[in-house]
Tab-separated table of C-alpha atoms in Angstrom:
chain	number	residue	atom	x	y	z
A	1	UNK	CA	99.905	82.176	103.408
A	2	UNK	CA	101.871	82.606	106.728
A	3	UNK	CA	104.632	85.056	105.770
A	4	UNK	CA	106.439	84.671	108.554
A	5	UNK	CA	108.051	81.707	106.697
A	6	UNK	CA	110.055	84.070	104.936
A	7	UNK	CA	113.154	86.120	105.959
A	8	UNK	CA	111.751	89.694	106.575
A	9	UNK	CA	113.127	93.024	107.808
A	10	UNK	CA	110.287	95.571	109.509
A	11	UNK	CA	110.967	98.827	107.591
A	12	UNK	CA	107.385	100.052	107.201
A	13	UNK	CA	104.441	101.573	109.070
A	14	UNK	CA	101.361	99.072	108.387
A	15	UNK	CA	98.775	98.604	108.139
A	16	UNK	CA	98.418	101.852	106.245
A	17	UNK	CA	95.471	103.157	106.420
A	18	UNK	CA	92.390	102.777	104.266
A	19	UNK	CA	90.522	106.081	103.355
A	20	UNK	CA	87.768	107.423	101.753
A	21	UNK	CA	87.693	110.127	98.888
A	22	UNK	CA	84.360	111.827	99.454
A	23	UNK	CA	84.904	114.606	97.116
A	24	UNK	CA	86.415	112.040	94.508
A	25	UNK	CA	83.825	109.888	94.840
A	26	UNK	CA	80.697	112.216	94.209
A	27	UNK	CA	82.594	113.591	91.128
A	28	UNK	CA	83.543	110.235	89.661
A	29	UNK	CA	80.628	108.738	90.387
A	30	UNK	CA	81.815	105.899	92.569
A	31	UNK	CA	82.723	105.160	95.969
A	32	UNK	CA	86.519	105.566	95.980
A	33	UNK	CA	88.987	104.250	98.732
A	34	UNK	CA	92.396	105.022	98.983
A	35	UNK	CA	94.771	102.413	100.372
A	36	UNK	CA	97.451	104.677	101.342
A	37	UNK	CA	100.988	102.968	100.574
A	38	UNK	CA	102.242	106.682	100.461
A	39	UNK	CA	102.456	106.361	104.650
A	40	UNK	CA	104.892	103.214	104.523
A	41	UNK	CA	106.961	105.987	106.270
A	42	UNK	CA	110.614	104.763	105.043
A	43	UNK	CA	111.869	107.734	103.315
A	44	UNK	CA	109.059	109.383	103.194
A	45	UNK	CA	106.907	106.410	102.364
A	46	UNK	CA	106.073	104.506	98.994
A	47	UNK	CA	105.176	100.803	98.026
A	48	UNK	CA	108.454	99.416	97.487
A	49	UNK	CA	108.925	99.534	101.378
A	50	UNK	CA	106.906	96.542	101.007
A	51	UNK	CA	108.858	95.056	99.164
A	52	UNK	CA	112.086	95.422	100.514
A	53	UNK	CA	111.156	94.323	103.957
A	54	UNK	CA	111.097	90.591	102.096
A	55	UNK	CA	113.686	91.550	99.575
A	56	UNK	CA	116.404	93.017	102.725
A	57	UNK	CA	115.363	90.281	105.100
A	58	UNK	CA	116.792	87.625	101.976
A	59	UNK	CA	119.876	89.990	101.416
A	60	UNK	CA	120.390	89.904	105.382
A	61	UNK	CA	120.112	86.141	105.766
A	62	UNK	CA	122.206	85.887	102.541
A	63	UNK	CA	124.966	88.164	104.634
A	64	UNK	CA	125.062	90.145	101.626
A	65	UNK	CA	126.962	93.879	103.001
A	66	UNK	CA	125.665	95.746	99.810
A	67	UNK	CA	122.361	96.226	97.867
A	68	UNK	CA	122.450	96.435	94.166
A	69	UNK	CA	119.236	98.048	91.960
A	70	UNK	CA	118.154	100.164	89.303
A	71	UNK	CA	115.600	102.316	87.893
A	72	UNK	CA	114.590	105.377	85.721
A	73	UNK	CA	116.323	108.455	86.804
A	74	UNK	CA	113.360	109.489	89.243
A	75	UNK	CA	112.540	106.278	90.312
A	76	UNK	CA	111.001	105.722	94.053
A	77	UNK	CA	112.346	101.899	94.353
A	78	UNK	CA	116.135	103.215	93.929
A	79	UNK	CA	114.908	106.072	97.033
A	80	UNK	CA	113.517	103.840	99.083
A	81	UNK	CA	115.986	101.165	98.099
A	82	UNK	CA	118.930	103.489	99.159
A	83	UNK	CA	117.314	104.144	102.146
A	84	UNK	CA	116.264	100.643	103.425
A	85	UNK	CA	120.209	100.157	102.843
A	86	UNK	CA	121.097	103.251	105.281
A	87	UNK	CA	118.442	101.394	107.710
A	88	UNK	CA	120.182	98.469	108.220
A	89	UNK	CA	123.532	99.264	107.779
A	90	UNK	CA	124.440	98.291	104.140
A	91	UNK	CA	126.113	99.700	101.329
A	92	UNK	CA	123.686	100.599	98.256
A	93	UNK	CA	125.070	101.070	94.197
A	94	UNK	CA	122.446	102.363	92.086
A	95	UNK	CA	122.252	102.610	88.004
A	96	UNK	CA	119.956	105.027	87.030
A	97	UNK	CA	118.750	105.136	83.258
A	98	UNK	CA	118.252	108.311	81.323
A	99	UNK	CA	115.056	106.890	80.609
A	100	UNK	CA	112.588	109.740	79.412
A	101	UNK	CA	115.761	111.827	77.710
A	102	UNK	CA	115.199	114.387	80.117
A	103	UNK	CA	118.162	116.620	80.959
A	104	UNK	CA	116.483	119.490	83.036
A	105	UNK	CA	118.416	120.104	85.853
A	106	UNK	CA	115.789	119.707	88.232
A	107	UNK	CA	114.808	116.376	87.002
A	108	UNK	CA	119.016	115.274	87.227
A	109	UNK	CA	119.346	116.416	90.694
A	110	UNK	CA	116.630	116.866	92.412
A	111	UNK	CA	113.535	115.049	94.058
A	112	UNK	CA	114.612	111.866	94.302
A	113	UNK	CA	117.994	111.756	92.993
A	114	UNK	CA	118.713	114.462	95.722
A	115	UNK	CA	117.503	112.099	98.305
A	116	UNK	CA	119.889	109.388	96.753
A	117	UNK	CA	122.375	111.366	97.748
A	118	UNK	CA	121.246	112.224	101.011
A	119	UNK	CA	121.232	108.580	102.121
A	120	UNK	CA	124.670	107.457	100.859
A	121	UNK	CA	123.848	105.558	97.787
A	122	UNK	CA	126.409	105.407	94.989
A	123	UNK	CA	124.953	106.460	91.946
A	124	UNK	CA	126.146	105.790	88.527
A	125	UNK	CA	124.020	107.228	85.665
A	126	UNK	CA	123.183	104.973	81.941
A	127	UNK	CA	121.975	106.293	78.775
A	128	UNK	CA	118.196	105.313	77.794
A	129	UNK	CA	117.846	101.732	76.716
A	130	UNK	CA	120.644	100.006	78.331
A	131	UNK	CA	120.952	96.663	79.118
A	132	UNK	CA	120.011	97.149	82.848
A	133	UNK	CA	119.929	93.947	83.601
A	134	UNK	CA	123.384	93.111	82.546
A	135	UNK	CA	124.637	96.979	84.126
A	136	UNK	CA	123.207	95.162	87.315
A	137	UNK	CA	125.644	92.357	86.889
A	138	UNK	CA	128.371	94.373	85.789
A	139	UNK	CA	128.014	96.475	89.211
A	140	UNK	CA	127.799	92.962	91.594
A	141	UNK	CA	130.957	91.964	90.007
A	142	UNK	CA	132.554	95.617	91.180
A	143	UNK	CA	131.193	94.900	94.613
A	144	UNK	CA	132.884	91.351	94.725
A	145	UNK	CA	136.040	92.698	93.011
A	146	UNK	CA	136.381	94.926	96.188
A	147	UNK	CA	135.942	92.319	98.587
A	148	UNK	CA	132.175	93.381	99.108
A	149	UNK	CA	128.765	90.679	99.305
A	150	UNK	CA	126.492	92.111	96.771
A	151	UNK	CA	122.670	91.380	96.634
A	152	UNK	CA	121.063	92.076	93.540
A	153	UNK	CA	117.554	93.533	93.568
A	154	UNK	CA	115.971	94.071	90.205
A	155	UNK	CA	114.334	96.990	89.183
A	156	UNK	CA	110.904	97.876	91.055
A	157	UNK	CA	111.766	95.091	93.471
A	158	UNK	CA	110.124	92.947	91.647
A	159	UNK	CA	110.240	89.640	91.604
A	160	UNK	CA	108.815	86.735	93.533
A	161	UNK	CA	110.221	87.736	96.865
A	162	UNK	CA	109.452	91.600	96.965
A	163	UNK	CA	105.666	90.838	95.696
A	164	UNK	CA	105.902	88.913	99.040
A	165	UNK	CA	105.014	92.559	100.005
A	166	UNK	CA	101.805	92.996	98.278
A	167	UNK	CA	100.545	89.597	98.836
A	168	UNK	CA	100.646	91.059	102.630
A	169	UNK	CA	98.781	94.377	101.074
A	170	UNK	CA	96.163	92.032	99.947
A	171	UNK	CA	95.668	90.128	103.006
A	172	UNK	CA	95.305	93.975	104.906
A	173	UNK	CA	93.037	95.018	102.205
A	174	UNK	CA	90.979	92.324	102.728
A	175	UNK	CA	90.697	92.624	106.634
A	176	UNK	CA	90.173	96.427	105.968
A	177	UNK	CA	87.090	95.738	104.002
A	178	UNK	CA	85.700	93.523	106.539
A	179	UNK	CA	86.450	96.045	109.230
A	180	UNK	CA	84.253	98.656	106.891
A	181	UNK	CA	81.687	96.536	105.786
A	182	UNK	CA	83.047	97.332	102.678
A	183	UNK	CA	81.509	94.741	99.618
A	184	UNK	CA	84.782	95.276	97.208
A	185	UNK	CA	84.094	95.271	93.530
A	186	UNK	CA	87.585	96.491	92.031
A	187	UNK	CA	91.387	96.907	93.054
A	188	UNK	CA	93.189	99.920	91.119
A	189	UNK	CA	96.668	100.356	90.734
A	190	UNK	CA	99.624	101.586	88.854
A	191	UNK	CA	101.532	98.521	87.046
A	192	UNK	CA	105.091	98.925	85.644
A	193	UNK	CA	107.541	96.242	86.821
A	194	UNK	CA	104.883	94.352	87.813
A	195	UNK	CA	105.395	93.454	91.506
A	196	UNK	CA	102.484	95.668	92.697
A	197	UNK	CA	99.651	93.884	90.681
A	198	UNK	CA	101.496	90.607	90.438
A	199	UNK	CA	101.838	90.065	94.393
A	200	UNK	CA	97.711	91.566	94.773
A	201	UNK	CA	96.946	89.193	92.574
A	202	UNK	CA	98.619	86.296	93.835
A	203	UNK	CA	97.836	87.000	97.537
A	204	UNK	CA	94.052	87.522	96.400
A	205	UNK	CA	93.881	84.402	94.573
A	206	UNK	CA	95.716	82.464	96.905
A	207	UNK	CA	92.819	83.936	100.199
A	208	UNK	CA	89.954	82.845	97.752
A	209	UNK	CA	89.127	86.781	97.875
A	210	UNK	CA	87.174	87.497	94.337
A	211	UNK	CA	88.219	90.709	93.979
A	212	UNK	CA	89.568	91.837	90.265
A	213	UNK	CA	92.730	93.459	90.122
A	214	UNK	CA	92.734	95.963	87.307
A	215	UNK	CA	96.298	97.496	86.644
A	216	UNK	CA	96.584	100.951	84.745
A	217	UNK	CA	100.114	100.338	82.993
A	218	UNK	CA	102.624	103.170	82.857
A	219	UNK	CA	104.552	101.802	80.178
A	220	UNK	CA	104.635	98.857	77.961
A	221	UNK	CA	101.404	97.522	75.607
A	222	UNK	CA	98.829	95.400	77.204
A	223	UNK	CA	100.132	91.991	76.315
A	224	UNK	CA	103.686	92.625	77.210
A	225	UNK	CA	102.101	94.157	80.244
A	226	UNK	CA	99.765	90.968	81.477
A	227	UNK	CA	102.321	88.534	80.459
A	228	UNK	CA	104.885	90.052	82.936
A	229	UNK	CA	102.081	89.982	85.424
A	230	UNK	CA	101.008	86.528	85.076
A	231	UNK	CA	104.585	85.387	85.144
A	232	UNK	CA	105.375	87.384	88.313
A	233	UNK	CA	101.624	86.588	90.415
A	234	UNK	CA	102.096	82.654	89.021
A	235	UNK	CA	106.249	82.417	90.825
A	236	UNK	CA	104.340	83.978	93.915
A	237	UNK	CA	101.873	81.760	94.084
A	238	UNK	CA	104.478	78.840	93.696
A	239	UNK	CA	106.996	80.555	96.363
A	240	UNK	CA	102.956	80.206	98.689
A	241	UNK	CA	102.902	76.405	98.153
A	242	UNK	CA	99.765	77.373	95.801
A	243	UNK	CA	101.169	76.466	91.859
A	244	UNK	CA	97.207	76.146	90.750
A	245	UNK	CA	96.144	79.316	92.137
A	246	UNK	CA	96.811	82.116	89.842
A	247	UNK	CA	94.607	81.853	86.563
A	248	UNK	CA	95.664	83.858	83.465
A	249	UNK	CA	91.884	85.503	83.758
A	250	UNK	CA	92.864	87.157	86.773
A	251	UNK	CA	95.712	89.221	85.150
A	252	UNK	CA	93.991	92.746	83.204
A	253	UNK	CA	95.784	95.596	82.346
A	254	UNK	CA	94.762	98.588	80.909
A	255	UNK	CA	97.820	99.905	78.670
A	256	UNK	CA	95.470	103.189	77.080
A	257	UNK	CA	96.461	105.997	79.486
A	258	UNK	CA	100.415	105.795	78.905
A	259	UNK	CA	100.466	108.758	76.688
A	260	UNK	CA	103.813	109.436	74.649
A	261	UNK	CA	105.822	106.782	76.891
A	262	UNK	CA	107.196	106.181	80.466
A	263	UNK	CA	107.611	109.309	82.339
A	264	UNK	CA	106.151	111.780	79.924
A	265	UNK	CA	103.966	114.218	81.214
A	266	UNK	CA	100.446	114.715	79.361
A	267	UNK	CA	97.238	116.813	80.129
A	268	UNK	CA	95.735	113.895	81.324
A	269	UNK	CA	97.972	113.421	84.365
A	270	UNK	CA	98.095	116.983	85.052
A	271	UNK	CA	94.744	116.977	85.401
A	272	UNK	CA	95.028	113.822	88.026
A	273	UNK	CA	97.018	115.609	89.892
A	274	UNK	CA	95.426	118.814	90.206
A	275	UNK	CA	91.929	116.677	91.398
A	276	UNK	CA	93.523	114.722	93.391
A	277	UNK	CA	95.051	117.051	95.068
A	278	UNK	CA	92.199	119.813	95.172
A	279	UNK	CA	89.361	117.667	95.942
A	280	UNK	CA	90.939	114.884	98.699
A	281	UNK	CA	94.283	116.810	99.780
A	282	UNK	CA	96.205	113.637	97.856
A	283	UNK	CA	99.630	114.399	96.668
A	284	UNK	CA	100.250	111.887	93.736
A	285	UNK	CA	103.352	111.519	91.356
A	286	UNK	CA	103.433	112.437	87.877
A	287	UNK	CA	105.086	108.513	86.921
A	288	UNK	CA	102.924	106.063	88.422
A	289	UNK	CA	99.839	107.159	90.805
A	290	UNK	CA	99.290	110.442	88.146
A	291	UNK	CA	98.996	107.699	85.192
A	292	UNK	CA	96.982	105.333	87.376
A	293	UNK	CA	94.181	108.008	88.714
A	294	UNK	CA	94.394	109.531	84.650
A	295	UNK	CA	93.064	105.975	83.386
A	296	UNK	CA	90.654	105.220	86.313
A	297	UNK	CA	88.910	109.005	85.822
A	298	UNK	CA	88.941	108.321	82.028
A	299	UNK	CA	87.251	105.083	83.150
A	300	UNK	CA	84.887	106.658	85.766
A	301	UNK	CA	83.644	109.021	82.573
A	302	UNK	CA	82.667	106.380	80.339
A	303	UNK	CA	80.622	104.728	82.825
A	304	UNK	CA	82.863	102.028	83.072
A	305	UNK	CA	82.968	102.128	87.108
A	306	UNK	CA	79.647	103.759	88.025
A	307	UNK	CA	78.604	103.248	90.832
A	308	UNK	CA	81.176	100.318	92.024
A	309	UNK	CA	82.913	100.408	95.453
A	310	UNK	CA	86.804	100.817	94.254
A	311	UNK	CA	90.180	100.825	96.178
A	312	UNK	CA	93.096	102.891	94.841
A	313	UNK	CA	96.418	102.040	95.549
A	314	UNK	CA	98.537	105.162	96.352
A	315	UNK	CA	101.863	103.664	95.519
A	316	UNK	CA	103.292	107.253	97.123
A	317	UNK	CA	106.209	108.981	94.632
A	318	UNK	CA	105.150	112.510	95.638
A	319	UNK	CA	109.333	113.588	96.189
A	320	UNK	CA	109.582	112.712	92.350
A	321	UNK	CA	107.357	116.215	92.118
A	322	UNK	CA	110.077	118.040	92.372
A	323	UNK	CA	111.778	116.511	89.886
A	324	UNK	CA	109.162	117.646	87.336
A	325	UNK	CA	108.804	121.191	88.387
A	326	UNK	CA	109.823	122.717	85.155
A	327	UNK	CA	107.612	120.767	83.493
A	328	UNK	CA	104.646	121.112	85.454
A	329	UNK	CA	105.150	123.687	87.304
A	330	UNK	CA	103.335	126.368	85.375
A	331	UNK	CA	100.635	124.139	84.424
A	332	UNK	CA	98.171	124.616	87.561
């Protein structure tokens, strides 16, 4: 694959590490693994550290001065994103959509909006279901209005060149295993924007390493879901110099444990969180690892995973807690 073709910027601890769940895995019924992308260590750690060390290093050799993104209200990417930008000396505009209709205070200004803040990012705020795309656009042309080089990153970092960043997870992954004498049989993670699953897959394919991907998704239906993933791992694979190697067979997501939309807070999830946390000492998020460890316990239940040797992906997101506290925090 050799990455190093790419423009990159260092910005996280890796390999992270690769940990059992013992308590997790007697109660599930499995042998669970936790690949823990919650210790990238850039502001406080998360997977889109990944990604921006491919998506910066472009912006940097582009001599863009400013990074431009977007996300939900509590989103990790625009946290991390913000604070990639502090890193390296850039200026970082953020739109952030009202997306679950939330107006608690705590969700508007704290967790990660207050850490927004903190690092310097200018932060402009969108009523649910706007055109972010063309908000993105709108906010470039500001930056190059006042003289400034603008470098558009889409939501979730997700495109071609952040998955860059989990075609790298897979390759670790895969020398982790080794290292373990671990035989894998699954992958596990939260899929949204689609850069997570889309780069595993891609980098997997691309290695030859059979190991299914399956993707919990966290917020649109299953075929909306898989097609953005098989769009996103297929560019990846192209951007690799391997077109042929992505199949559509290789892209399943399981759209079941989404509950009343992105964002919303169920039983289920509550639940995830409270194991997870009780069992293993993992702090997950209520958005994306909560949904992701709902759907695989659901799955673990039903027999659907017994006794199979399974890596979770902690995608981090814990700071978005706090954001949630009046929602959830009278429910444990």
């Amino acid at each position: 694959m050799h990455l190093a073709r790419f423009p990159r910027v260092r910005l996280a601890h890796l390999p992270t590490p690769l940990e059992v769940a013992p308590r997790l895995s007697e109660m599930l019924g499995l042998e669970l693994w936790i690949k823990r992308d919650d210790c990238t260590g850039l502001a406080g750690g998360g997977n889109k550290t990944r990604k921006l060390e491919f998506l910066v290093g472009a912006a940097l050799d582009d001599d863009c001065d400013t990074l431009v993104t977007q996300g939900a209200v509590q989103s990790n990417h625009v946290r991390q994103t913000a604070a990639a930008a502090a890193a390296c000396g850039l200026n970082c505009e953020v739109i952030l959509e009202e997306r679950t209709g939330s107006r608690a205070e705590d969700y508007m200004g704290n967790g990660n909006v207050l850490l927004d803040k903190l690092f310097g990012a200018a932060i402009r705020f969108v009523p649910r279901d706007t055109d972010m795309t063309a908000e993105l656009e709108k906010t470039a042309d500001d930056v190059r209005e006042r003289g400034g080089r603008p470098y558009v990153i889409p939501g979730g970092g997700s495109n071609a060149i952040g998955a860059l960043g989990y075609v790298d997870c897979a390759r670790e992954i895969v020398v982790q295993a080794d290292e373990f004498d671990l035989e894998l049989d699954r992958i596990v993670c939260a899929t949204g924007s689609a850069g997570t699953q889309g780069g595993l897959v891609a980098g997997l394919a691309v290695m030859g390493a059979d190991i299914p991907v399956l993707g919990i998704g966290v917020r649109a239906p299953r075929p909306k879901q898989e097609e953005m993933v098989f769009k996103l791992a297929t560019e990846t694979a192209v951007m690799l110099g391997r077109p042929e190697a992505v199949s559509r067979d290789q892209v399943v997501a399981d759209c079941d444990y989404v509950g009343e939309g992105y964002g919303q807070i169920d039983p289920g999830v509550v639940e995830a969180l409270r194991l997870a946390a009780r069992t293993d000492g993992l702090l997950l998020d209520p958005v994306y690892t909560g949904k992701a460890m709902k759907g695989l316990i659901a799955l673990a239940r039903s027999g659907a995973l017994q006794g199979e040797t399974v890596v979770f992906i902690h995608t981090g997101g814990a700071q978005g807690l706090f954001g949630y506290q009046s929602e959830i925090g009278d429910l444990f």
